[in-house]
Tab-separated table of C-alpha atoms in Angstrom:
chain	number	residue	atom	x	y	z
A	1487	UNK	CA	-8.124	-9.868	20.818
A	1488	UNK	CA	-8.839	-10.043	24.506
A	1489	UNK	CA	-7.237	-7.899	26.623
A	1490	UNK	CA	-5.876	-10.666	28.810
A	1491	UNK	CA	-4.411	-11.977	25.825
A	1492	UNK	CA	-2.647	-9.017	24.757
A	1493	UNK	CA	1.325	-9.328	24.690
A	1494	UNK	CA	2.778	-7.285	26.720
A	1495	UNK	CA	4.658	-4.890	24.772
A	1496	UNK	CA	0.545	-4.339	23.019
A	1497	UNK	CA	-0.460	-3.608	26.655
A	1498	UNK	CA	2.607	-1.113	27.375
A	1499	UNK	CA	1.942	0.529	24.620
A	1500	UNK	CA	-1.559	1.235	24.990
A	1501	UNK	CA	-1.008	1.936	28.274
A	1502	UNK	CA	1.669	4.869	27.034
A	1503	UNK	CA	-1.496	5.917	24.508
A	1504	UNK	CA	-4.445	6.306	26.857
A	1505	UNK	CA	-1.929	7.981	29.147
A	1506	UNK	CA	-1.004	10.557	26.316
A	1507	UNK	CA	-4.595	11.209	25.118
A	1508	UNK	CA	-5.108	12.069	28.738
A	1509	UNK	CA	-2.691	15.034	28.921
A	1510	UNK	CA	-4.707	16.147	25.138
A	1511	UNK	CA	-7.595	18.617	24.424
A	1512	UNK	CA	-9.948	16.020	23.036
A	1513	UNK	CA	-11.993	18.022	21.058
A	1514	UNK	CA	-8.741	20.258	19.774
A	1515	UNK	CA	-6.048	19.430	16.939
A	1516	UNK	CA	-5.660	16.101	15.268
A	1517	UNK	CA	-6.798	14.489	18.747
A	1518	UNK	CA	-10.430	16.174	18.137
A	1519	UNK	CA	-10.564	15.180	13.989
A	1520	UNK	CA	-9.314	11.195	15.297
A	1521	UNK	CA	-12.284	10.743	17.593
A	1522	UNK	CA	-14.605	12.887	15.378
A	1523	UNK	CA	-13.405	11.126	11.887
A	1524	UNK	CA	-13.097	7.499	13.688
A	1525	UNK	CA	-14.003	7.451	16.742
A	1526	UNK	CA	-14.249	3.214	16.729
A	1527	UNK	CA	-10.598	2.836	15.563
A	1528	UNK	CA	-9.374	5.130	18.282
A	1529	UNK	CA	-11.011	2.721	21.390
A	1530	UNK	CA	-9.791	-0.361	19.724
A	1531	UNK	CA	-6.117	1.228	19.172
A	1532	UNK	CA	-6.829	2.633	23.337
A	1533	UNK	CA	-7.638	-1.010	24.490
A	1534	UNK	CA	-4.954	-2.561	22.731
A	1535	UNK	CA	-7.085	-4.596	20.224
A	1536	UNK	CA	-4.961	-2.623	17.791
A	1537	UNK	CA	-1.879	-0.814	17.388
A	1538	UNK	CA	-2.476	2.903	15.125
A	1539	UNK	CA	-0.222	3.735	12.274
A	1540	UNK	CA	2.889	6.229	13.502
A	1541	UNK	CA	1.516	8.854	11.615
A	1542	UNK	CA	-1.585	8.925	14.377
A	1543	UNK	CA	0.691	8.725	17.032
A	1544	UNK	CA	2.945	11.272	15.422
A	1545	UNK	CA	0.090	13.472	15.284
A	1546	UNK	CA	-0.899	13.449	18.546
A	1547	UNK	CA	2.629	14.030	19.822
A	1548	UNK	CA	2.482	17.053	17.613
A	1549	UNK	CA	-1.142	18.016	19.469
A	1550	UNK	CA	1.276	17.677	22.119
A	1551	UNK	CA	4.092	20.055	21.917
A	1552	UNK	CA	1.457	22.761	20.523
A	1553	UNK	CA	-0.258	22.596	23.345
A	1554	UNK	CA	2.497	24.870	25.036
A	1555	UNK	CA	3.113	22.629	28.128
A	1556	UNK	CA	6.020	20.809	26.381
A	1557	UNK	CA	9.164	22.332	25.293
A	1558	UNK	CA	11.333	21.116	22.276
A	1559	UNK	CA	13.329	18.523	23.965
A	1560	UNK	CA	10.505	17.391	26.161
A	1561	UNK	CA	8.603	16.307	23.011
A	1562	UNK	CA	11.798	15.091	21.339
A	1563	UNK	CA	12.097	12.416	23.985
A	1564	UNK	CA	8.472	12.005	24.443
A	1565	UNK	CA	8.927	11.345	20.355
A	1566	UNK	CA	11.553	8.841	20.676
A	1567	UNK	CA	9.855	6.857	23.683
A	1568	UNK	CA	7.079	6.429	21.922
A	1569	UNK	CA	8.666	5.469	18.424
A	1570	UNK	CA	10.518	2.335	20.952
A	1571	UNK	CA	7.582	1.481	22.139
A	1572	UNK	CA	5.247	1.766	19.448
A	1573	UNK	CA	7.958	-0.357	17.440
A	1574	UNK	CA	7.864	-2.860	20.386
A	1575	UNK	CA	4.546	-3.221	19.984
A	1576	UNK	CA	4.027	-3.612	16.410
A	1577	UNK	CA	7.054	-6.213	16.372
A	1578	UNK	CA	5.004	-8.594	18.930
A	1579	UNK	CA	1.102	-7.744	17.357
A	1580	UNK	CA	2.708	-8.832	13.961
A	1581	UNK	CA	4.417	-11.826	14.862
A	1582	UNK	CA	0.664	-13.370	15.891
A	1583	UNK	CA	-0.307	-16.546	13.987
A	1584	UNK	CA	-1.860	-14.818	10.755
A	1585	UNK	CA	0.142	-11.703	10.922
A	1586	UNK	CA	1.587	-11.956	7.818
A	1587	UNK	CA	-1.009	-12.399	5.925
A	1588	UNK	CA	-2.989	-9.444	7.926
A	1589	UNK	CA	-0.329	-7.066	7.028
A	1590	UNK	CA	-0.337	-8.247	3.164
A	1591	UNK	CA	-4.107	-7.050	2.561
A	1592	UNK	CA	-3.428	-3.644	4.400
A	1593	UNK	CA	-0.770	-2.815	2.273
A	1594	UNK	CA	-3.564	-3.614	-0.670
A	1595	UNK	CA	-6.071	-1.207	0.963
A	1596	UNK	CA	-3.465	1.260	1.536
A	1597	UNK	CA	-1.717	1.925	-1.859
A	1598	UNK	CA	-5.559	1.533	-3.312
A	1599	UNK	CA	-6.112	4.724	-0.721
A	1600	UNK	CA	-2.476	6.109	-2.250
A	1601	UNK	CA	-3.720	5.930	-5.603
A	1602	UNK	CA	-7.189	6.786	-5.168
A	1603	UNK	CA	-5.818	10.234	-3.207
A	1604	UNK	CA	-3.545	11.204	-5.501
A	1605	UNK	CA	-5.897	10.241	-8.748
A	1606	UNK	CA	-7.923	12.729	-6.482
A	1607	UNK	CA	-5.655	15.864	-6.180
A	1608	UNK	CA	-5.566	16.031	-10.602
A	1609	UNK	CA	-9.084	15.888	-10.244
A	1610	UNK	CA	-9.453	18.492	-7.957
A	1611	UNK	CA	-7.160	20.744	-9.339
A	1612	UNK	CA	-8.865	20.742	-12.618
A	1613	UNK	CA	-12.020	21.704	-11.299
A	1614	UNK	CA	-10.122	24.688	-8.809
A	1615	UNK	CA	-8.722	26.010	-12.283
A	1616	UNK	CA	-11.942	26.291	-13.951
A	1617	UNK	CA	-14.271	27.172	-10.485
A	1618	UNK	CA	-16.104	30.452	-10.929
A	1619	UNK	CA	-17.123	31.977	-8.321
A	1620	UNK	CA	-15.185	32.245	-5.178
A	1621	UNK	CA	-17.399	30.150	-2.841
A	1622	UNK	CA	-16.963	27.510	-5.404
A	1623	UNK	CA	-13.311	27.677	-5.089
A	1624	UNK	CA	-12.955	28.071	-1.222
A	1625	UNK	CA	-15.133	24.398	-1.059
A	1626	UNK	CA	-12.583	22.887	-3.877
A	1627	UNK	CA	-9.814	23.667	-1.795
A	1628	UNK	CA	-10.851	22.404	1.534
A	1629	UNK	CA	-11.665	19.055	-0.728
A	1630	UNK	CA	-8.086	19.401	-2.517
A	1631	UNK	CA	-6.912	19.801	1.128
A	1632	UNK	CA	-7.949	16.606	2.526
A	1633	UNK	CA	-6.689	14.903	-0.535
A	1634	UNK	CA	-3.509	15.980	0.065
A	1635	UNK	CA	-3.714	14.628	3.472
A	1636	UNK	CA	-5.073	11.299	2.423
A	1637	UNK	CA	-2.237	10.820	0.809
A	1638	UNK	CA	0.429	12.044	2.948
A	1639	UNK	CA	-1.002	9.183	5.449
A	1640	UNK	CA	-1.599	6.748	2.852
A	1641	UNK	CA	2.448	6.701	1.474
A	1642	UNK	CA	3.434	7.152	5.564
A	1643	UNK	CA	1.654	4.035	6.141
A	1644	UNK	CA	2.339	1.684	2.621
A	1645	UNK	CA	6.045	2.801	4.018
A	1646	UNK	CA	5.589	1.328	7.745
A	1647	UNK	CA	3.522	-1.737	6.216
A	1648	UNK	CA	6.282	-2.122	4.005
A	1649	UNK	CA	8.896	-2.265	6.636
A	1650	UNK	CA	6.389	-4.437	8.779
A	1651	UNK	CA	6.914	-7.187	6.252
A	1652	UNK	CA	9.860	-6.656	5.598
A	1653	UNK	CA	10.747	-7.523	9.750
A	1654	UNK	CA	8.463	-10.362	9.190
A	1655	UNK	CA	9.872	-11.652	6.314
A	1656	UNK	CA	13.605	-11.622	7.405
A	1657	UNK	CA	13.043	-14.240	10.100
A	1658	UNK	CA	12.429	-16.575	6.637
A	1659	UNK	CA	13.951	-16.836	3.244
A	1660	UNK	CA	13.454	-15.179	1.038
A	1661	UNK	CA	15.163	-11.934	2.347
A	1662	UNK	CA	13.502	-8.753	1.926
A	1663	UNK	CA	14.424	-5.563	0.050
A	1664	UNK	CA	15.351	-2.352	1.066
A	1665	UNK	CA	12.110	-0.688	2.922
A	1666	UNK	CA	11.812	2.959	2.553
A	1667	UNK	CA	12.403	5.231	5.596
A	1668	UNK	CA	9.158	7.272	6.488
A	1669	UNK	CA	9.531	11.373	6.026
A	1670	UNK	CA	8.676	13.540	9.066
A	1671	UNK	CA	5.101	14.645	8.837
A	1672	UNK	CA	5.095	18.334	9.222
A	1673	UNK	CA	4.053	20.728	11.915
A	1674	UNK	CA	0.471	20.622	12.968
A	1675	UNK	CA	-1.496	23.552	11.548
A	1676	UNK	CA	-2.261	26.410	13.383
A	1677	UNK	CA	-4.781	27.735	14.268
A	1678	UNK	CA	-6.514	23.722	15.480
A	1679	UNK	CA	-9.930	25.290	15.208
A	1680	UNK	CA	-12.553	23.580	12.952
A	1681	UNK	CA	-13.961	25.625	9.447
A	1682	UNK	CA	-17.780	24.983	9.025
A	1683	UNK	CA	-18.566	21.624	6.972
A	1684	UNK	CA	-19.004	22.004	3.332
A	1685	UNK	CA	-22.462	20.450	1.700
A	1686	UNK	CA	-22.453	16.913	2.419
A	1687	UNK	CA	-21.084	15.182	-1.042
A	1688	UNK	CA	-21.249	10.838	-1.285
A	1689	UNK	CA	-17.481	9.566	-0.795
A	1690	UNK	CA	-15.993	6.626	-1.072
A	1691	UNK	CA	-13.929	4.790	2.112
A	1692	UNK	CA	-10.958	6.505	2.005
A	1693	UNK	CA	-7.311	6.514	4.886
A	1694	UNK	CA	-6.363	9.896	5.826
A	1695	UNK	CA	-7.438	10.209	9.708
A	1696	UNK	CA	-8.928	7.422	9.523
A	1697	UNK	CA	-7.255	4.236	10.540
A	1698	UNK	CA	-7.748	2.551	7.568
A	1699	UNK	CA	-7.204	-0.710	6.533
A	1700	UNK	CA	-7.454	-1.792	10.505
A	1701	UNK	CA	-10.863	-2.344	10.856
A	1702	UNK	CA	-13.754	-2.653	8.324
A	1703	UNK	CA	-12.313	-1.238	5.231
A	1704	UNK	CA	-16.043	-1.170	3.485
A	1705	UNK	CA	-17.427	1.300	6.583
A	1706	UNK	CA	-17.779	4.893	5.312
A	1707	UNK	CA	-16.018	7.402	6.469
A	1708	UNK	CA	-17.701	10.348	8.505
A	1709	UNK	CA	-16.973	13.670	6.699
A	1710	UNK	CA	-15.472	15.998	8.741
A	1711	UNK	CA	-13.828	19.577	7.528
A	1712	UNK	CA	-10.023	20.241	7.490
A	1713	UNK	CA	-8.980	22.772	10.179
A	1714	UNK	CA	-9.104	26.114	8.309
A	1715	UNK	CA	-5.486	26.754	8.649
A	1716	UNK	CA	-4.664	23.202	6.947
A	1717	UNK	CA	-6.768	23.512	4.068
A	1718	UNK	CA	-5.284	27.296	3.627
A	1719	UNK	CA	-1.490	26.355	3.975
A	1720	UNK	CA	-1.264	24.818	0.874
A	1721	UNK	CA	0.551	21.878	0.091
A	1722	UNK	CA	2.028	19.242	2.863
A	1723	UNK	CA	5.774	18.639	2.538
A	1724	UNK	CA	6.674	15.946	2.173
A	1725	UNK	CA	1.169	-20.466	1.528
A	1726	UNK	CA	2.571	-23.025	3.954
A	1727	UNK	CA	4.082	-25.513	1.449
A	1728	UNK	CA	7.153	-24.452	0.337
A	1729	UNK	CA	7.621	-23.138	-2.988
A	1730	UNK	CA	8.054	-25.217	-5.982
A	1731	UNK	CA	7.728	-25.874	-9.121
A	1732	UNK	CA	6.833	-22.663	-11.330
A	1733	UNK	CA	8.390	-19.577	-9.640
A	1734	UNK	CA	7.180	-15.993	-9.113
A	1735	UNK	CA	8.744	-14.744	-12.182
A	1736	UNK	CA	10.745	-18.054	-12.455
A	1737	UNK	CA	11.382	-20.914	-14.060
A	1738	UNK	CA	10.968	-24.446	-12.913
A	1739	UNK	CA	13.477	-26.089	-10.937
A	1740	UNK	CA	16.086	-27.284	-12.546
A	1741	UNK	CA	15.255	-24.878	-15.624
A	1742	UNK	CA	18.003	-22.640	-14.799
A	1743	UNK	CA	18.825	-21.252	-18.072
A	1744	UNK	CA	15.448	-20.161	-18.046
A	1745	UNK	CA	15.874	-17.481	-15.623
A	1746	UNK	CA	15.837	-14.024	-16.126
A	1747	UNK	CA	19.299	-12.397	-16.899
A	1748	UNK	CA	20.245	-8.835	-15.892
A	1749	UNK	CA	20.232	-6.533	-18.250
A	1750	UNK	CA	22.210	-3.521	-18.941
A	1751	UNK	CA	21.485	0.074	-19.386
A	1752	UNK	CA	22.593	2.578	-21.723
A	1753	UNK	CA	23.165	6.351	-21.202
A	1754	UNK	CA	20.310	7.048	-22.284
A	1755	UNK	CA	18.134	5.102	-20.087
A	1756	UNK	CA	20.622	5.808	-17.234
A	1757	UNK	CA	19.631	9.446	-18.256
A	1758	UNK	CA	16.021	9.111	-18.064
A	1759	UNK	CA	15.694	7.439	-14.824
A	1760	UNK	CA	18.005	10.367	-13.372
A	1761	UNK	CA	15.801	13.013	-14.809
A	1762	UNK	CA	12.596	10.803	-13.436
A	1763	UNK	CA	14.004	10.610	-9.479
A	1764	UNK	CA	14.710	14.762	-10.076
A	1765	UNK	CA	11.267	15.378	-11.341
A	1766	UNK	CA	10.007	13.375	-7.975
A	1767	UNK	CA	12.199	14.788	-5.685
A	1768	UNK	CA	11.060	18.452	-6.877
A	1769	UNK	CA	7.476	17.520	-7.207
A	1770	UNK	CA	6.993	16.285	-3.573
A	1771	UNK	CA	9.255	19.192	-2.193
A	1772	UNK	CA	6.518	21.453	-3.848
A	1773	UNK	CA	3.550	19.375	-2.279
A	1774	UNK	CA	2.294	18.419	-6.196
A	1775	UNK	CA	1.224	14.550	-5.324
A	1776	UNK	CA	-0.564	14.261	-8.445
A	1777	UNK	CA	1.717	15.880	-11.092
A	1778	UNK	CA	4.617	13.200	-9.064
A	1779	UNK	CA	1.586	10.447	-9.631
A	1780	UNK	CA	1.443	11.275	-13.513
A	1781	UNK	CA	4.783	11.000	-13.370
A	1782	UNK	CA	4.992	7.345	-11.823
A	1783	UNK	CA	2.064	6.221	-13.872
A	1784	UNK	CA	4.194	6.599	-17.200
A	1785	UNK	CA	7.875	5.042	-15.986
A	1786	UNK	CA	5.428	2.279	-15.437
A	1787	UNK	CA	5.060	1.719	-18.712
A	1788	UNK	CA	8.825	1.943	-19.353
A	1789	UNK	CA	10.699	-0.949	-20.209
A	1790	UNK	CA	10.970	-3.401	-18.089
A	1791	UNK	CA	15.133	-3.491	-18.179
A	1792	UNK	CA	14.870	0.180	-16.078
A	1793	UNK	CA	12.801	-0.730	-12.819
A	1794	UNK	CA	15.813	-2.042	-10.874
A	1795	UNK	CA	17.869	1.219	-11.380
A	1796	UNK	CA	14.544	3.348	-10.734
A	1797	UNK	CA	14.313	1.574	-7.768
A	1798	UNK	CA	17.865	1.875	-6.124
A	1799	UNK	CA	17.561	5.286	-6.899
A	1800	UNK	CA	14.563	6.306	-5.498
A	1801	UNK	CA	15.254	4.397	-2.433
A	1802	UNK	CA	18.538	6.479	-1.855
A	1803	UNK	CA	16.643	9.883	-2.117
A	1804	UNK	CA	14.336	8.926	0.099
A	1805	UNK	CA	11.231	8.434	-1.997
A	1806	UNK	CA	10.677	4.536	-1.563
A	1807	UNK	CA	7.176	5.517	-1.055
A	1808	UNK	CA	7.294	6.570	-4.687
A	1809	UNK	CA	8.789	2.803	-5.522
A	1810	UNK	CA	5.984	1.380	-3.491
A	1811	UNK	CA	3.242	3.834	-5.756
A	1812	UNK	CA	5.050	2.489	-9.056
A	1813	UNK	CA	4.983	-1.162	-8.251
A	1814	UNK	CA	1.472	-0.626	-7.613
A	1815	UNK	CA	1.307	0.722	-10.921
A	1816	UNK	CA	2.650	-1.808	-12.903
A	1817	UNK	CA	0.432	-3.796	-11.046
A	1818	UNK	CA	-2.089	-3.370	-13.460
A	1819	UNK	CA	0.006	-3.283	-16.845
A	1820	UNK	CA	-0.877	-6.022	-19.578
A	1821	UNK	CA	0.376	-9.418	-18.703
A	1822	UNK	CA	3.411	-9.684	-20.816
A	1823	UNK	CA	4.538	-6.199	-19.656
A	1824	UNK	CA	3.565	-7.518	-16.256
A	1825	UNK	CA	5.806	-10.383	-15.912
A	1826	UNK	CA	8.648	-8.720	-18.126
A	1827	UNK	CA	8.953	-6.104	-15.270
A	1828	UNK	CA	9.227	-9.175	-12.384
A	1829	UNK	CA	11.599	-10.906	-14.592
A	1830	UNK	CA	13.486	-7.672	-14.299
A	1831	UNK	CA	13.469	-7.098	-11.033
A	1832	UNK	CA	13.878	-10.409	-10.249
A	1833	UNK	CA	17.346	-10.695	-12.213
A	1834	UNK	CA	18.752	-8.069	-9.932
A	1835	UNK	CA	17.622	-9.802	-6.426
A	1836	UNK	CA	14.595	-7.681	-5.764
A	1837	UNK	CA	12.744	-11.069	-5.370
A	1838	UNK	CA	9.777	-9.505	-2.923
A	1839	UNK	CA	8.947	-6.506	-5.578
A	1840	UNK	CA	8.976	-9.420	-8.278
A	1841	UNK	CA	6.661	-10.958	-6.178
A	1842	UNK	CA	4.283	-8.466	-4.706
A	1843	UNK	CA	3.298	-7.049	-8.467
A	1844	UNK	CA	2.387	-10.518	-9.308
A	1845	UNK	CA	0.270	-11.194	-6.634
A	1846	UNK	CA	-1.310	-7.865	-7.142
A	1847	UNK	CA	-1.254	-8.368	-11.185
A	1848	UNK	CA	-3.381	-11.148	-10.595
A	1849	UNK	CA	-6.452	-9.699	-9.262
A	1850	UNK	CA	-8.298	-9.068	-12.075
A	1851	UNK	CA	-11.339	-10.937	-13.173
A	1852	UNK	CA	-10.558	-14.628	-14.457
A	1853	UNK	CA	-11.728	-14.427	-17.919
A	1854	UNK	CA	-8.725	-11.747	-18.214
A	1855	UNK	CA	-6.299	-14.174	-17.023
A	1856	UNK	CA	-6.943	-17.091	-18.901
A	1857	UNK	CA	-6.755	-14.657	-21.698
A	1858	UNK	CA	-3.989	-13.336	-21.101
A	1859	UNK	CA	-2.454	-17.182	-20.586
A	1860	UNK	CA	-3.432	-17.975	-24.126
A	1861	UNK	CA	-1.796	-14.849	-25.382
A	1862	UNK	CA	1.472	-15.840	-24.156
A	1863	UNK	CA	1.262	-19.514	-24.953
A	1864	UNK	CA	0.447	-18.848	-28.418
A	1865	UNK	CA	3.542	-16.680	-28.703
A	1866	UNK	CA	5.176	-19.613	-27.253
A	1867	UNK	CA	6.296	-17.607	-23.853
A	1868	UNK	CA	6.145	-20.241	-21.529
A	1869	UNK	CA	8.347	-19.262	-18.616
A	1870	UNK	CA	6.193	-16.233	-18.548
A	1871	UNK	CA	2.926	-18.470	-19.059
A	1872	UNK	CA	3.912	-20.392	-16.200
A	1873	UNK	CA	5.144	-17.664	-13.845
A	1874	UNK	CA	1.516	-16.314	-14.305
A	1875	UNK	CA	-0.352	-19.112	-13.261
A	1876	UNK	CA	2.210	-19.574	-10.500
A	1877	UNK	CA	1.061	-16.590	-9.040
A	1878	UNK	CA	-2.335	-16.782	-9.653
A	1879	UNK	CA	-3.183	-20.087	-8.512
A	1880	UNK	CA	-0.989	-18.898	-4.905
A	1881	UNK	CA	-3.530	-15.555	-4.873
A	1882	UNK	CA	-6.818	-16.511	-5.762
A	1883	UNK	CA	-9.211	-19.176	-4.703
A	1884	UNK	CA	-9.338	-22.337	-6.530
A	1885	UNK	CA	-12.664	-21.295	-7.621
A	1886	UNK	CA	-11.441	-18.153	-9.250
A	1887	UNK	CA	-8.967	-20.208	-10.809
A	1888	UNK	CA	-11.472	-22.440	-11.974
A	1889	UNK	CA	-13.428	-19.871	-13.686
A	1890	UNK	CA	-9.959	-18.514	-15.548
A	1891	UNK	CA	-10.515	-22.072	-18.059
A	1892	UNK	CA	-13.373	-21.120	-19.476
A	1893	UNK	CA	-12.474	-19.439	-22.826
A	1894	UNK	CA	-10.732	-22.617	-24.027
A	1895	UNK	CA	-10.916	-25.448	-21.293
A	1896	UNK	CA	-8.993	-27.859	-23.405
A	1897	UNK	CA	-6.112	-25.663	-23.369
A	1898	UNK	CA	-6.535	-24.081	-19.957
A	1899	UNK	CA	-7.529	-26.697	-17.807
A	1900	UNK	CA	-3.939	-28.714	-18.233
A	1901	UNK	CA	-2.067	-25.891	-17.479
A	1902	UNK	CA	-3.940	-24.250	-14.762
A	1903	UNK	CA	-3.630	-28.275	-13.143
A	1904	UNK	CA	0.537	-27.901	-13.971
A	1905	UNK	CA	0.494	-24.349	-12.071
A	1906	UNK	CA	-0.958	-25.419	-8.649
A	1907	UNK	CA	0.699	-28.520	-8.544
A	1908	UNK	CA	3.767	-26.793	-8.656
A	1909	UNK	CA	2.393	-24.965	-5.648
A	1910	UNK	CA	1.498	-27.842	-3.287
A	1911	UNK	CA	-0.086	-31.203	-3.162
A	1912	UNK	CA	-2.973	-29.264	-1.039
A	1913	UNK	CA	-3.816	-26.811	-3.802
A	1914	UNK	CA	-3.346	-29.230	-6.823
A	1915	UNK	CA	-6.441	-31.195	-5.161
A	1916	UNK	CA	-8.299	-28.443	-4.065
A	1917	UNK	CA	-7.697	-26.453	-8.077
A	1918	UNK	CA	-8.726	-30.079	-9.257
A	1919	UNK	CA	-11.990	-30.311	-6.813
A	1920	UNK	CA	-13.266	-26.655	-8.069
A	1921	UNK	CA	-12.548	-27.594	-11.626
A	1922	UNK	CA	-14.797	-30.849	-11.334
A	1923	UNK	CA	-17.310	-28.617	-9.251
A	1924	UNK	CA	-17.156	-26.517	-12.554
A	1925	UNK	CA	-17.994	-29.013	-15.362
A	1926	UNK	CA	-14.308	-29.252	-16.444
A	1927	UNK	CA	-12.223	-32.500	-16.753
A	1928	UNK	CA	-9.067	-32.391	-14.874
């Protein structure tokens, strides 16, 4: 984006940021790990091509008050200037032609960086359990550090994405859910002096202090060492048409039978969600991300009847990051256990959860879709059936969708053709054009 062209709440704001970097050690705190970790996403964020997640400008603000020019209340209404204008500016960057779409594949990078973090810590922590000698250990905890920092910023930012969308998506039906409230970041650590780099190990692209998700998401990240103090302190607290047809989750109009009903719990399940949200709360209070991970990764594979519950609950503690980590979770559950959950959570109004585990559900390869479509039609589930290809012709390409026939055209191809015109007249020609492309008869 040109700077001429930037609104001007994106030009106050980065106005407010080059001003605050200015009054910053550059090479000290989280200021100096920023420009030494990514050093491109800080200029674009400085020239307004970009606005940085709050948990960057949170950190600098902490940079800030440690700096000992700034008392308390100074940096408390620093804080909440730059909260109002950072919100400003997000509010007018998102509401860009495109925006919505933008913020949809960050969230997907993000909770990929939230799960890959916290899939990171249980690794980690196995190998500090069975490290030998000391050195060993001391490099497995700097490592086990930064994990726990990716993905402290990772669940900060699926939050603010979350409520990005959610501002987006209340100017048009359908109306969002409940967005999580972000948790305070704690206190910068102290000393901000750097520890010397451990051996240079191959990494994948990962968040943390990186900006990730707002550039190139493939680039590599630089390695660069926790401060000393950080990795010692242990654990850190806390489509145009409109839709028709086949529904996410739904029936066909006029079907209305069909529809999901609510369903009701019994103590025992009330019971087990109750001990679940405990578990959390006391998990993330203790800084154990990937013990609370394990423990999201197997109410995913509750049934379906509980999710609604689980997430009203978790919402009202304060972990709707956790929600967010579970839906990704489910994501990637077996079909029928897939759509059984969005049912679900559709019956009780939480249309955009319904929604966004579909869309995600249906990024796997083709061949596993079309599969997976045959599986349910045999069993003749065909609300479900349809509710999958629903989604799956809105997510993916019509070539992908093209390429989910070819198990069993014959049976594939008609109802693939069904699905997208259900979605438009635009994607019933274009799914028709890439099945011709393909050798199949529409």
């Amino acid at each position: 984006m040109e700077v001429e062209q930037l609104p001007d709440q994106v030009r106050e704001f980065a106005v407010y940021l080059r001003n605050l970097l200015a009054r910053l050690d550059q090479d000290a705190g989280w200021c100096g790990i920023f420009w030494q970790r990514d050093p491109d996403g800080m200029r674009v964020c400085l020239t307004g091509a970009e606005v940085p997640p709050w948990d960057v400008v949170e950190a600098l603000l902490q940079d800030l008050g440690g700096g000992g020019g700034s008392h308390g209340a100074e940096i408390e209404a620093e804080t909440d200037r730059a909260r109002a204008l950072h919100r400003a500016s997000l509010t007018a960057f998102d509401a860009r032609p495109g925006g919505r779409d933008l913020l949809g594949d960050r969230l997907d990078v993000m909770l990929r960086e939230q799960r890959y973090a916290a899939e990171r810590q249980v690794e980690l922590a196995r190998l500090l359990r069975t490290a030998d000698a000391r050195e060993q250990a001391e490099a497995v905890r700097l490592d086990l550090a930064w994990a726990r920092d990716d993905h402290e910023r990772a669940t900060a930012r699926c939050a603010e994405l979350h409520r990005r969308i959610a501002d987006l998506d209340r100017q048009a039906p359908p109306p969002p859910v409940p967005v999580p409230q972000q948790r305070r970041r704690p206190e910068p650590p102290e000393p901000l002096g750097r520890s010397k780099p451990p051996k240079e190990r191959k990494r994948r692209p990962r968040g943390s202090a990186r900006f990730a998700g707002m550039l190139d998401e493939a680039a590599p990240a630089a390695d660069a060492p926790l401060p000393a103090a950080l990795a010692a302190q242990g654990p850190l607290r806390d489509s145009a048409a409109s839709p028709r047809g086949a529904r996410f989750a739904g029936a066909a109009e006029g079907e209305a039978t069909a529809q999901p009903a609510p369903q009701h719990l019994d103590s025992e399940a009330r019971a087990a969600i109750a001990a679940c949200v405990g578990t959390l709360q006391r998990l993330r209070a203790e800084g154990r991300g990937g013990e609370a991970h394990g423990v999201l990764v197997e109410a995913a594979h509750w049934p379906a009847a509980r999710f609604p519950l689980l997430a009203a609950e978790l919402n009202r503690v304060g972990l709707g990051a956790d929600w967010a980590t579970l839906l990704w979770e489910t994501a990637s559950l077996p079909a029928d256990l897939l759509v059984a959950a969005a049912d679900a959570l559709t019956a009780a109004g939480r249309t955009a959860d319904a929604q966004q585990i579909l869309r995600q559900g249906v990024a796997r390869p083709a061949t596993e879709i079309g599969a997976s479509v045959l599986r349910l039609a045999d069993e003749g589930r065909h609300r479900e059936t349809r509710a999958l290809l629903d989604a799956y012709v809105r997510v993916r390409t019509p070539e992908e969708a093209a390429r989910s026939v070819r198990d069993d055209p014959g049976r594939l191809v008609p109802l693939l053709v069904e699905a997208a015109r259900g979605v438009s007249d635009e994607r019933y020609w274009d799914v028709v054009h890439a099945l011709r492309v393909a050798g199949f008869h529409a």
